[in-house]
Coordinates of C-alpha atoms and ligand atoms in Angstrom, one line a residue:
X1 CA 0.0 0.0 0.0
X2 CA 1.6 3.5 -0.8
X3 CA -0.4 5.6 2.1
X4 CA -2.2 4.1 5.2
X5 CA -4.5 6.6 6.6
X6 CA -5.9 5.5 9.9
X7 CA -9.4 7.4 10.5
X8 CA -12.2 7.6 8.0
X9 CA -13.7 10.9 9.0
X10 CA -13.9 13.8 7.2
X11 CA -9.7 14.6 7.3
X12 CA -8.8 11.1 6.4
X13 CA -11.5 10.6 3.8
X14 CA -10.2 14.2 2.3
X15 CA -6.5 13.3 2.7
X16 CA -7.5 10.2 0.5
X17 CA -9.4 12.3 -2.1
X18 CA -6.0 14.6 -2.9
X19 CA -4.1 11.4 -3.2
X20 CA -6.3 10.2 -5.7
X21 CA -6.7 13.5 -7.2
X22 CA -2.9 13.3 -8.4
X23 CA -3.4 9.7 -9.2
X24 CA -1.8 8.6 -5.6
X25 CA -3.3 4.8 -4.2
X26 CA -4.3 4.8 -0.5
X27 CA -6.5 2.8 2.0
X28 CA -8.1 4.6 4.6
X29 CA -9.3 2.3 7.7
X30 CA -12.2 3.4 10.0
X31 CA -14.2 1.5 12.6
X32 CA -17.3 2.9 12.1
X33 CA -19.6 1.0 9.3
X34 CA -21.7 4.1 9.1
X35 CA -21.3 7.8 9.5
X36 CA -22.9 9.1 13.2
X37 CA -25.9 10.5 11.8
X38 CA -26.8 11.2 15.4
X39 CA -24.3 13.3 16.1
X40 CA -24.0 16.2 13.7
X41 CA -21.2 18.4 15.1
X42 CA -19.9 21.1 12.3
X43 CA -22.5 22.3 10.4
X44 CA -20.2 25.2 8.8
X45 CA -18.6 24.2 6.3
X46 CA -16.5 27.2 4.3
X47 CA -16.3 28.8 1.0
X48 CA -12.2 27.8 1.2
X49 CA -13.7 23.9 2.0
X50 CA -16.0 24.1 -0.9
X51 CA -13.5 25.4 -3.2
X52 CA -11.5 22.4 -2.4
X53 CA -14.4 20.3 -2.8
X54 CA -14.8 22.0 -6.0
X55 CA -11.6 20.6 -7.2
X56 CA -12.6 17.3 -6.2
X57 CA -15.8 17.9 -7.9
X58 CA -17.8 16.9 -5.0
X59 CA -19.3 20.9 -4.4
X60 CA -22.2 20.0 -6.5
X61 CA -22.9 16.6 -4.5
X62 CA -22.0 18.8 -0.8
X63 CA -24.7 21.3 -2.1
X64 CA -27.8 18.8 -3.3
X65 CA -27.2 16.8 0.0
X66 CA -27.6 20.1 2.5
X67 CA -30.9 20.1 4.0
X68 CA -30.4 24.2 4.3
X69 CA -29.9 25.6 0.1
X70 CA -27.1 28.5 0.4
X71 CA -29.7 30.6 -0.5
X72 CA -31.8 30.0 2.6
X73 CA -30.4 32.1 5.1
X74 CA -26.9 34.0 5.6
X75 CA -28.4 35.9 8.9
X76 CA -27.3 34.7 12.6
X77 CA -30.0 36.3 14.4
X78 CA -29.5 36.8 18.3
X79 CA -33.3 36.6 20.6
X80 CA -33.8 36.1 24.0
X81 CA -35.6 32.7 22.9
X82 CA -36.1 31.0 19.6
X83 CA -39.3 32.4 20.3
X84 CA -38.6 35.6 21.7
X85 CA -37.2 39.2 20.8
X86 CA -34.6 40.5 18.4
X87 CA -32.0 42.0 19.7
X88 CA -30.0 42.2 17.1
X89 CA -28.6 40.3 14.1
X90 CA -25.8 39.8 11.5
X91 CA -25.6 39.7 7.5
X92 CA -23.6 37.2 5.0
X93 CA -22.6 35.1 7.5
X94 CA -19.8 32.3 7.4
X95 CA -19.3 33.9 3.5
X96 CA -22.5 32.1 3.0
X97 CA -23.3 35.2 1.0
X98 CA -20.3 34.8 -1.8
X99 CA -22.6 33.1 -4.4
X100 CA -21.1 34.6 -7.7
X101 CA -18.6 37.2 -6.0
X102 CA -15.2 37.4 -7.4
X103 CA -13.6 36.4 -4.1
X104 CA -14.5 32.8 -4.0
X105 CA -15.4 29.9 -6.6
X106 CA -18.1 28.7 -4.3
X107 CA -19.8 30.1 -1.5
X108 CA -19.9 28.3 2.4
X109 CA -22.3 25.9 3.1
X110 CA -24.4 24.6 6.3
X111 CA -24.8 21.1 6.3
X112 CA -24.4 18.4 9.0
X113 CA -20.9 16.7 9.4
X114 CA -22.1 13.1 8.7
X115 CA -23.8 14.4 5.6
X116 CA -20.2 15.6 4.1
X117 CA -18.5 12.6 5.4
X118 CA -21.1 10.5 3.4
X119 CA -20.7 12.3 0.2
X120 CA -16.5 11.8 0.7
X121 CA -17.3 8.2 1.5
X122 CA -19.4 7.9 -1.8
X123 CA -16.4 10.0 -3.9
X124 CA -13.6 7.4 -2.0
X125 CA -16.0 4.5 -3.1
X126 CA -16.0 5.8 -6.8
X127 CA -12.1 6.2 -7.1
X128 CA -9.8 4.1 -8.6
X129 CA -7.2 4.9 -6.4
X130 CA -8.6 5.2 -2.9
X131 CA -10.3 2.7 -0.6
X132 CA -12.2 2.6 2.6
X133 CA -12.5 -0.3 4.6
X134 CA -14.6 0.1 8.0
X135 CA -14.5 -2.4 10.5
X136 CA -10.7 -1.7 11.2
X137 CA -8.7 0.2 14.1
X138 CA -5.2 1.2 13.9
X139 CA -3.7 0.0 17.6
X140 CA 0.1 -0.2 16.6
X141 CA 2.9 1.0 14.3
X142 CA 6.5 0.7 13.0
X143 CA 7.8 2.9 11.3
X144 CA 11.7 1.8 9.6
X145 CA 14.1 3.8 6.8
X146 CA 11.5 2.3 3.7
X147 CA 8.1 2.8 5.2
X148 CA 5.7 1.8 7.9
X149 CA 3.9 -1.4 9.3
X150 CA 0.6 -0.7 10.8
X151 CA -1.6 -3.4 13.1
X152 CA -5.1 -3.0 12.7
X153 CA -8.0 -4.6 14.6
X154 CA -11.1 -6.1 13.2
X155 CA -14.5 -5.9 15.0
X156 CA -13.8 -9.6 16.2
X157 CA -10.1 -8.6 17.6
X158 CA -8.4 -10.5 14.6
X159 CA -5.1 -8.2 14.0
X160 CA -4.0 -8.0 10.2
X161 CA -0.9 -5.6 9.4
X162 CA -0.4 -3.2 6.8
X163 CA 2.8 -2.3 5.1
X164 CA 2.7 1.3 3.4
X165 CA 5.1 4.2 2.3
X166 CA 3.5 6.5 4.4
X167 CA 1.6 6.9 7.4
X168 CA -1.6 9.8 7.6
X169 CA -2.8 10.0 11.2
X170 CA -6.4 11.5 10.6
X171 CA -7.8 9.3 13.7
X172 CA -9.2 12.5 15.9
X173 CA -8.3 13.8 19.2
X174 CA -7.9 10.9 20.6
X175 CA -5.3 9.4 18.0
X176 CA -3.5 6.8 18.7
X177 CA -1.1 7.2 15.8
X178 CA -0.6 10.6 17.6
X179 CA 0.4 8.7 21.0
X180 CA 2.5 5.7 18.9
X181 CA 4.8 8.8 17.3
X182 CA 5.2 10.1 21.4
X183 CA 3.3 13.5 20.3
X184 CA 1.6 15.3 22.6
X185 CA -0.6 18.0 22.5
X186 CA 0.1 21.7 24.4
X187 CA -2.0 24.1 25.5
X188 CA -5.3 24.0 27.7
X189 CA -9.1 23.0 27.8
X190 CA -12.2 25.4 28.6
X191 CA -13.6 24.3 31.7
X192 CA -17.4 25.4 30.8
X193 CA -19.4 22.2 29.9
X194 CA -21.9 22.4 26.7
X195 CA -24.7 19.9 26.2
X196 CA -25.7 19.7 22.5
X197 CA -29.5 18.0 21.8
X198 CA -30.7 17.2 18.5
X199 CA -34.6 16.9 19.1
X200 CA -38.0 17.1 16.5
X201 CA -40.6 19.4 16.8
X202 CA -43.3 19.4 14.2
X203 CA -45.1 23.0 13.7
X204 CA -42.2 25.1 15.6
X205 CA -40.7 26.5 12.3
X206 CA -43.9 28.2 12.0
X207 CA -43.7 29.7 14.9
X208 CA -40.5 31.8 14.8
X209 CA -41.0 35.4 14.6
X210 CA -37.3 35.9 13.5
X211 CA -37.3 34.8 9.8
X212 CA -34.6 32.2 8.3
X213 CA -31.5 31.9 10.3
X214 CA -28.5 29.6 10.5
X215 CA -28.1 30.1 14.3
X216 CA -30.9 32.1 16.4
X217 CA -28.6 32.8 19.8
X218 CA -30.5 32.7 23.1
X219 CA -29.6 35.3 25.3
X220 CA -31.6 34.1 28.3
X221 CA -29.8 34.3 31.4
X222 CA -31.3 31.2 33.0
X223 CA -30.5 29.0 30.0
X224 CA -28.0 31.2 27.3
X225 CA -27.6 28.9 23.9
X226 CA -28.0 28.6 20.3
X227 CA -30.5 26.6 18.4
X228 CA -30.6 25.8 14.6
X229 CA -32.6 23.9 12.0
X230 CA -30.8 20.4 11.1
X231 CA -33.7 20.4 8.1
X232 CA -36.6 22.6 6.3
X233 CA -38.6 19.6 8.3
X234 CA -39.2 19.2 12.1
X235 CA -35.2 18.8 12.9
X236 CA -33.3 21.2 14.9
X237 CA -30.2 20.9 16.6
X238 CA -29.1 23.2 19.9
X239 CA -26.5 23.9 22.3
X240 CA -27.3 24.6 26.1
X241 CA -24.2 26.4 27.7
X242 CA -23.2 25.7 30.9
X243 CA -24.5 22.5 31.0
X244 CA -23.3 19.5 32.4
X245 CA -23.9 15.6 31.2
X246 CA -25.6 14.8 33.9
X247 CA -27.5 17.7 34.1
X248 CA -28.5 17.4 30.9
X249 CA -29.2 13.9 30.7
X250 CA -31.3 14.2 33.5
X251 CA -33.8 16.4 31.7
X252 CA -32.9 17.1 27.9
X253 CA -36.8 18.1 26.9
X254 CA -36.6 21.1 29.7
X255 CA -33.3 22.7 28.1
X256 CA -35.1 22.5 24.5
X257 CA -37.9 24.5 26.1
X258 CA -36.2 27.2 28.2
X259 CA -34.2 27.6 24.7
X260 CA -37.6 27.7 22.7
X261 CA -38.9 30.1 25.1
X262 CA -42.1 27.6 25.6
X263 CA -43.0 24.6 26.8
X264 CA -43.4 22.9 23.2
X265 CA -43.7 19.1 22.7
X266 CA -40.1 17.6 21.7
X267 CA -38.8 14.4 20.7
X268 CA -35.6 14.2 21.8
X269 CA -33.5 12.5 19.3
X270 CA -29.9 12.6 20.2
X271 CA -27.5 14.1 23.0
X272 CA -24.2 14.7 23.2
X273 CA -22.2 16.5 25.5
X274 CA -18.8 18.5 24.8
X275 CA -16.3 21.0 26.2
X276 CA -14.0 23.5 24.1
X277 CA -10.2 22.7 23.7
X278 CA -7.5 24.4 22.5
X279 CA -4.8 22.1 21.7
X280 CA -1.8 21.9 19.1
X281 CA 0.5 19.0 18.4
X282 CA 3.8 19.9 19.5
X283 CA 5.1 18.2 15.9
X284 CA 3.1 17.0 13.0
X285 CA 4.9 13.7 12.7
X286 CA 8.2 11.9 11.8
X287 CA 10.0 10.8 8.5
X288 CA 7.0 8.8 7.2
X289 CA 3.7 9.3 9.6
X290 CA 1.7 12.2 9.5
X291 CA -0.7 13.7 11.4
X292 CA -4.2 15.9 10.4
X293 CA -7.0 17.3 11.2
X294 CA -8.1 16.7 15.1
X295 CA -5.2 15.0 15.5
X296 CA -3.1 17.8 15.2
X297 CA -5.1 20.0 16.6
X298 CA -8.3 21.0 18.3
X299 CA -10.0 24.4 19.0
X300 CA -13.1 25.4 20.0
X301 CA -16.1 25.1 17.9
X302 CA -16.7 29.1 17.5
X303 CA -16.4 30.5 14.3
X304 CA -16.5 26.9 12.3
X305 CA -13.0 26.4 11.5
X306 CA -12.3 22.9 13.3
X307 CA -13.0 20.7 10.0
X308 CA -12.1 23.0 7.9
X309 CA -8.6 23.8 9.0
X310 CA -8.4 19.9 8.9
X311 CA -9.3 19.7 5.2
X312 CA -6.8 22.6 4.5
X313 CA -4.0 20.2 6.4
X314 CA -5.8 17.2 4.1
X315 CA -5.0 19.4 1.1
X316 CA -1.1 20.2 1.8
X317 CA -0.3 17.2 2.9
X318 CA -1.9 14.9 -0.2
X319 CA -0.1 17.1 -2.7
X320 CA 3.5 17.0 -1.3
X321 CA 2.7 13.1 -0.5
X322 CA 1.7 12.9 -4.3
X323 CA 5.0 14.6 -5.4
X324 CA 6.9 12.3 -4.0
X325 CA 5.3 9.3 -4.3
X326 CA 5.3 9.8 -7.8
X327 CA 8.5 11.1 -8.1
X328 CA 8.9 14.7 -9.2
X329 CA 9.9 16.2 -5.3
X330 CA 12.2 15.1 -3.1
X331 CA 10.9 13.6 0.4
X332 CA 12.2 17.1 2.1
X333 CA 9.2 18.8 0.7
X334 CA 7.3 16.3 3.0
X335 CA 9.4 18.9 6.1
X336 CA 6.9 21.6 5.1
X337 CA 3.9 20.1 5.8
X338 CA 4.1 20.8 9.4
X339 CA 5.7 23.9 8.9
X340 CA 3.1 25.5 6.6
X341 CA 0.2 24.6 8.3
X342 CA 0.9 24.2 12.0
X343 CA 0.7 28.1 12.2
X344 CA -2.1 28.2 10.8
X345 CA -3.6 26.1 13.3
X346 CA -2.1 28.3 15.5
X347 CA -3.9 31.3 14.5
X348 CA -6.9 29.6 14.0
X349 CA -7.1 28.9 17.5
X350 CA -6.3 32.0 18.3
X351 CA -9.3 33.2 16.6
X352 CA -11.5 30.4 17.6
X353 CA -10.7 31.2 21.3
X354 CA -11.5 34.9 20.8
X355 CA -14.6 34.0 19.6
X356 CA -15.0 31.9 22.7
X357 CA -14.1 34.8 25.5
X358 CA -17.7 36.0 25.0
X359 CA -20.6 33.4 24.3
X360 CA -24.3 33.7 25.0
X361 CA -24.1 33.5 28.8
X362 CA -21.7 36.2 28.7
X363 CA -24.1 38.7 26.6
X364 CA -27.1 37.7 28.2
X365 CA -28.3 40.3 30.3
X366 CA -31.8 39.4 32.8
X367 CA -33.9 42.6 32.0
X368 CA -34.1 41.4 28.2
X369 CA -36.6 38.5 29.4
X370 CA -38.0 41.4 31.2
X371 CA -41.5 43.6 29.9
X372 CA -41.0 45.5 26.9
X373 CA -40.1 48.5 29.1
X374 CA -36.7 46.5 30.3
X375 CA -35.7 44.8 27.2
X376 CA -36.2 48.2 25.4
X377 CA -33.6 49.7 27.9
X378 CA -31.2 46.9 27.9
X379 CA -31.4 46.3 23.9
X380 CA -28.9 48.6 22.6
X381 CA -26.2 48.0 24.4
X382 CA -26.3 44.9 24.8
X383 CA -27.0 44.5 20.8
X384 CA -23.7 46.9 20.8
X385 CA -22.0 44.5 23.0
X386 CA -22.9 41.9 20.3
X387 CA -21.7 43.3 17.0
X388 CA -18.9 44.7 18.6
X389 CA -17.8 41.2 19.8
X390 CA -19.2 38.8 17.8
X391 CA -18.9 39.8 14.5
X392 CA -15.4 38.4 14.0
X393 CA -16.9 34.9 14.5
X394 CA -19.4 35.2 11.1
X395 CA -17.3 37.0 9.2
X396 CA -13.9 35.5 9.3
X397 CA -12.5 36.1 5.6
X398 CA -9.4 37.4 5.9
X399 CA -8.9 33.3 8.0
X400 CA -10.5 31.4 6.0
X401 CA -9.7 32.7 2.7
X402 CA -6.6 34.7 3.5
X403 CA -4.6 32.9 5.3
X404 CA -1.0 32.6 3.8
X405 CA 2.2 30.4 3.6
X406 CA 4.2 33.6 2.8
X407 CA 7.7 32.7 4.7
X408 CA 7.3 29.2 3.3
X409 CA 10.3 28.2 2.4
X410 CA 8.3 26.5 -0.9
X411 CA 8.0 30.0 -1.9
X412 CA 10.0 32.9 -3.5
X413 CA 9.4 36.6 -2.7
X414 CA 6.4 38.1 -0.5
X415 CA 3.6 35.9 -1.6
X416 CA 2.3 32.5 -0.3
X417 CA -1.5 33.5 -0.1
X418 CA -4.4 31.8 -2.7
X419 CA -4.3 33.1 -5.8
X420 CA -6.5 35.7 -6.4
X421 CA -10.2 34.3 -7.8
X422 CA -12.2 35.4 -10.4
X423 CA -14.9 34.3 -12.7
X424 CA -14.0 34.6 -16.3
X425 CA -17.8 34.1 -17.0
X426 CA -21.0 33.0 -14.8
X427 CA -19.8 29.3 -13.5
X428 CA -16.6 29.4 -15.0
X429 CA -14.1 29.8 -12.7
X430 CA -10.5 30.9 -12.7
X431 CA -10.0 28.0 -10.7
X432 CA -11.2 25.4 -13.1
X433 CA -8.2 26.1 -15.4
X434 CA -5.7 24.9 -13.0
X435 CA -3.6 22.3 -13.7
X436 CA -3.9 18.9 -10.9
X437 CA 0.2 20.0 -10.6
X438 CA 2.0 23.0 -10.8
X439 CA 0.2 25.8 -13.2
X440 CA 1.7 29.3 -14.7
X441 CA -1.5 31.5 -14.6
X442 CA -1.1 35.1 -16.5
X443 CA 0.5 36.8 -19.0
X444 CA 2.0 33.8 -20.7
X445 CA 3.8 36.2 -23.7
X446 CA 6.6 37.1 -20.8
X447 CA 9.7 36.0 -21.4
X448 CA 9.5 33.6 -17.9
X449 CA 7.1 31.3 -19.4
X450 CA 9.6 29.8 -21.5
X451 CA 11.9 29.3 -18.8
X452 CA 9.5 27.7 -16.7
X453 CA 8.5 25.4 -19.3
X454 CA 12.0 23.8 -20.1
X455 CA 12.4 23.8 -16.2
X456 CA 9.6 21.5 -15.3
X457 CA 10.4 19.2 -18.6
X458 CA 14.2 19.3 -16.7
X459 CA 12.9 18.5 -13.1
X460 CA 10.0 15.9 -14.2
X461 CA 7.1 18.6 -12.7
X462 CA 3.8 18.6 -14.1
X463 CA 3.3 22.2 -15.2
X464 CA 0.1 23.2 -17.1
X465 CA -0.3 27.4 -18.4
X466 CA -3.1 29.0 -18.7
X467 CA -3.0 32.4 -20.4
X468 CA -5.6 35.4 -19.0
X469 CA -4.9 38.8 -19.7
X470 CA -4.9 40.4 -16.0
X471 CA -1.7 41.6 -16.3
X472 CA 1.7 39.6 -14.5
X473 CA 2.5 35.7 -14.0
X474 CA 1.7 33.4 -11.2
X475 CA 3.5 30.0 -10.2
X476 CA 0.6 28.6 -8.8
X477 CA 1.0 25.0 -6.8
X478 CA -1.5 22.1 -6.5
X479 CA -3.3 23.5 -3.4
X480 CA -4.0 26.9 -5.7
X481 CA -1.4 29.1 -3.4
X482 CA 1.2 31.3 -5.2
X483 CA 4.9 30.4 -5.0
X484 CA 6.2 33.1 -7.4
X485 CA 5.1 35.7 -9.1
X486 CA 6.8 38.0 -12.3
X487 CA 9.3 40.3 -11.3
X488 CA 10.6 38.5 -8.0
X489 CA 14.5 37.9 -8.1
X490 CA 15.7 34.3 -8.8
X491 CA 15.8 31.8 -12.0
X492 CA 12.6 29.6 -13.1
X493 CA 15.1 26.5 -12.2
X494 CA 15.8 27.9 -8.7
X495 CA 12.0 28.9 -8.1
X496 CA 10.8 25.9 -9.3
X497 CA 13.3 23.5 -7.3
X498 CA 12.4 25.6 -4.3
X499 CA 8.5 24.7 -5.1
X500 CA 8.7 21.1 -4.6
X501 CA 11.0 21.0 -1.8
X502 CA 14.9 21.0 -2.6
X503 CA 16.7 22.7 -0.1
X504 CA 18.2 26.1 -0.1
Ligands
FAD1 C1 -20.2 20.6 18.9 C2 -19.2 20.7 17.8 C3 -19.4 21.6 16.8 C4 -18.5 21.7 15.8 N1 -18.7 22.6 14.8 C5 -17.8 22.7 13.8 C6 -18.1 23.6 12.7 O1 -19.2 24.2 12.6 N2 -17.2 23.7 11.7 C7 -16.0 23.0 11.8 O2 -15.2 23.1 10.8 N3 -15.8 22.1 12.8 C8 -16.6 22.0 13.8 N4 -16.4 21.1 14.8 C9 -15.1 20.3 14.8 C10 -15.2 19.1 13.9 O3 -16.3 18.2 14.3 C11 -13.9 18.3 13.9 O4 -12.9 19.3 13.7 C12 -13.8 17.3 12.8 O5 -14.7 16.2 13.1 C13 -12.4 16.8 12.6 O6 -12.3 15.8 11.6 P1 -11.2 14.7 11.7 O7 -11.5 13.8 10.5 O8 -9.9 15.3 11.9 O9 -11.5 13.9 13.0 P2 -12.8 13.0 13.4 O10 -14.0 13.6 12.8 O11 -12.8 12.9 14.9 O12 -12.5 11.7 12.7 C14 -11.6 10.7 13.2 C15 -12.0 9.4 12.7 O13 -11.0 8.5 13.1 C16 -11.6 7.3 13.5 N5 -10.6 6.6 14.5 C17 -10.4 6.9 15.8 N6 -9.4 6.1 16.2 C18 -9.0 5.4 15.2 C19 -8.0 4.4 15.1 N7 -7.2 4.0 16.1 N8 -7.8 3.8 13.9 C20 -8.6 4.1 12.8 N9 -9.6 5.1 12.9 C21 -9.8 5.7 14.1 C22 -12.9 7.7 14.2 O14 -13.9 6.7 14.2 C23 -13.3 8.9 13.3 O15 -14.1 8.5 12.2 C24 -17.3 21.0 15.8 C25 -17.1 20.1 16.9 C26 -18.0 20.0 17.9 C27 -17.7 19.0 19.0

């Protein structure tokens, strides 16, 4: 087997869609049969994810299997109950609003976390290079000088091994390839428990007063939260704050109502209690294993990034594994994996626990469940207190589709960031003239195209060009980030060599 990746969620089951994207074989083992459609977890998924699922060609699939269309609702709307007062409310939310703008070939998308990880299940299932098998846990590995020899168990207990090149270690926070490579994570937990319910109420869509919403905050004092629709049926997910397990297990139906603001009738359907973390490998793995996604790292839930910085880590690592696998890079470009995208983690974080410092409970303020005389007095400052703090969480851009490997040492000059989008015409994205390897996007009548050229045939790298007349010339890698761009010192040999990995 060339790459082993142990954990079939939605990092290993992307890590194994780049690999076969560049043609790369690879067996992903998972122990769950099915996905947990039970426990839904990120809904947000973001216009930098769909893009990459667009380059799959899986966006189309992601979008017909959301139960909430794009166009549904961009608004986060905070209340003092689902079916209570406005206090305020935010716009274009989680770039949910991006249909058709130049910045991004596809807008976000809210849809359930088991609902992705089916539609990558079904893409896996339909490649000719990748493979699932569930039924299978990792519990052991040795890694030598040509590769690595995994031990997997079988639902019975029967151990088989596995021999592969590589090693991907997608298998969550509580990875045990992390713990085999003597990893650990740093940095701390947030001590406030959260108690998520999924539950069906027929008739309560009707009710709310507050329009279409991807998240309706409750700013209720006695039980702060958020609830959401799972469906345009009866299904709604929410999360009670503060909240402990057995708290909530005790009496699941009563959080649903002091959320609601009534005392509906509620099938409870699932439960699942959670606290935030904020934790970062200290490495990202060794010669030949790997780590992504949860593994690597986990942050808080606030803002949506926790998948989606894992399918970014899916992305960098199945190119570079690809490369040289197949030959064209050496196995030193495999040292910038963890060096590219570790800070990003970093940041996201960051972000994600600045998002956390102030959550429902902290906003909520008792005289907005007061009469209309106390919740007119309290509303605009605490609606201040809102946008002013929360409006980094829904509209986190410059993150998700900014963020940048400039300092890289894959690339030359003061660039690193995603090139640039734009739609040559409606649907036709810049994007979908990109070669699967390296591509030289611009003015191809410069004098560096030719150079470029004869240095890929030289070096063995798959270079496509496409021409458009914007004015300068990109080196644009697999993942769609810039590594050079016309004008910055340095030969097309030396750029080029520098892309894939060859030392300084
Ligand atoms: C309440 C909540 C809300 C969230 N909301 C968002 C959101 O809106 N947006 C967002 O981006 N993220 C969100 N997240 C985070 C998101 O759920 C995770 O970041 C995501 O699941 C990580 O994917 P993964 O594939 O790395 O890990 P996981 O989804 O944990 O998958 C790991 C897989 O490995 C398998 N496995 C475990 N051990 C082994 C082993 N030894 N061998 C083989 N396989 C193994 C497991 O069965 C599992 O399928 C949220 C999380 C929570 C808790």
């Amino acid at each position: 087997m060339t790459v082993l990746i142990a954990g079939g969620g939605p990092v290993g089951l992307a890590t194994a869609l780049e690999l076969a994207h560049h043609g790369v074989a690879s067996l992903v083992v998972e122990p769950r049969a099915e996905v947990s459609w039970l426990r839904p977890r990120a809904k947000t998924t973001s216009a930098r994810t769909m893009e990459l699922f667009r380059r799959w060609g899986v966006a189309d699939r992601v979008r017909e299997r959301a139960a909430l269309p794009v166009s549904w609702s961009d608004q986060a709307v905070f209340t003092t109950g689902l079916l209570g007062r406005e206090v305020t409310r935010f716009h274009g939310c989680f770039g949910l609003d991006l249909t058709g703008d130049d910045r991004a070939a596809e807008p976000g998308q809210q849809i359930g976390q088991p609902a992705i990880e089916q539609v990558l299940r079904e893409a896996v299932a339909a490649s000719p290079h990748a493979r699932l098998e569930t039924g299978w846990t990792l519990i052991g590995l040795v890694e030598d000088g040509d590769g690595v020899t995994a031990t997997l168990s079988g639902l019975d207990g029967a151990t088989r091994e596995v021999r592969a090149d590589y090693l991907v270690g997608a298998d969550g926070a509580w990875s045990k390839v992390r713990e085999a490579i003597g990893v650990v994570y740093e940095g701390s937990a947030d001590e406030r428990p959260n108690f998520n319910i999924v539950f069906r109420a027929p008739g309560l869509a009707e009710r709310v007063p507050h329009g279409p919403a991807i998240h309706y905050w409750v700013l209720d004092p006695e039980q702060p939260g958020l609830v959401g629709r799972m469906d345009l049926d009866d299904l709604w997910w929410c999360i009670a704050q503060g909240v402990t397990q057995e708290v909530g297990e005790a009496d699941p139906l009563r959080l649903v109502r002091a959320l609601v603001g009534d005392a509906i009738d509620a099938e409870i359907v699932a439960t699942d209690p959670w606290k935030a973390k904020l934790l970062l490998a200290e490495r990202y793995g060794t010669r030949r294993v790997f780590l992504a996604g949860d593994a690597a790292h986990l942050n808080p839930p606030w803002g949506g990034h926790g998948f989606n910085t894992g399918i970014g880590d899916a992305v960098n690592l199945g190119w570079k594994l690809a490369a040289v696998l197949s030959g064209w890079a050496p196995a030193t470009l495999l040292d910038s994996y963890e060096a590219e995208r570790r800070p990003i983690a970093a940041r996201t974080i960051e972000e994600a626990a600045r998002n956390m410092a102030t959550l429902a409970p902290e906003l909520s303020d008792p005289r907005l469940t007061g009469d209309d005389a106390e919740f007119a007095a309290a509303r605009p400052a605490v609606a201040r207190a809102v946008q002013e703090s929360k409006d980094g969480e829904f509209h986190s851009l410059d993150l998700v589709l900014g963020y940048s490997y400039r300092g890289s040492s894959l690339v030359t000059g003061d660039v690193g960031g995603r090139l640039d989008h734009r739609w040559l015409a409606p649907g036709d994205s810049l994007y979908d003239h990109l070669g699967r390897g390296f591509t030289l996007v611009g003015d191809l009548d410069r004098p560096e195209t030719e150079e470029f050229v004869k240095a890929a045939a030289e070096e063995g790298v798959p270079l496509e060009t496409f021409h458009h007349r914007l004015g300068g010339l990109a080196l644009v890698r697999p993942d769609q980030h810039v590594a050079w761009t016309a004008g910055t010192p340095g030969s097309a040999k030396e750029v080029l060599r520098r892309a894939i990995g060859h030392p300084r």
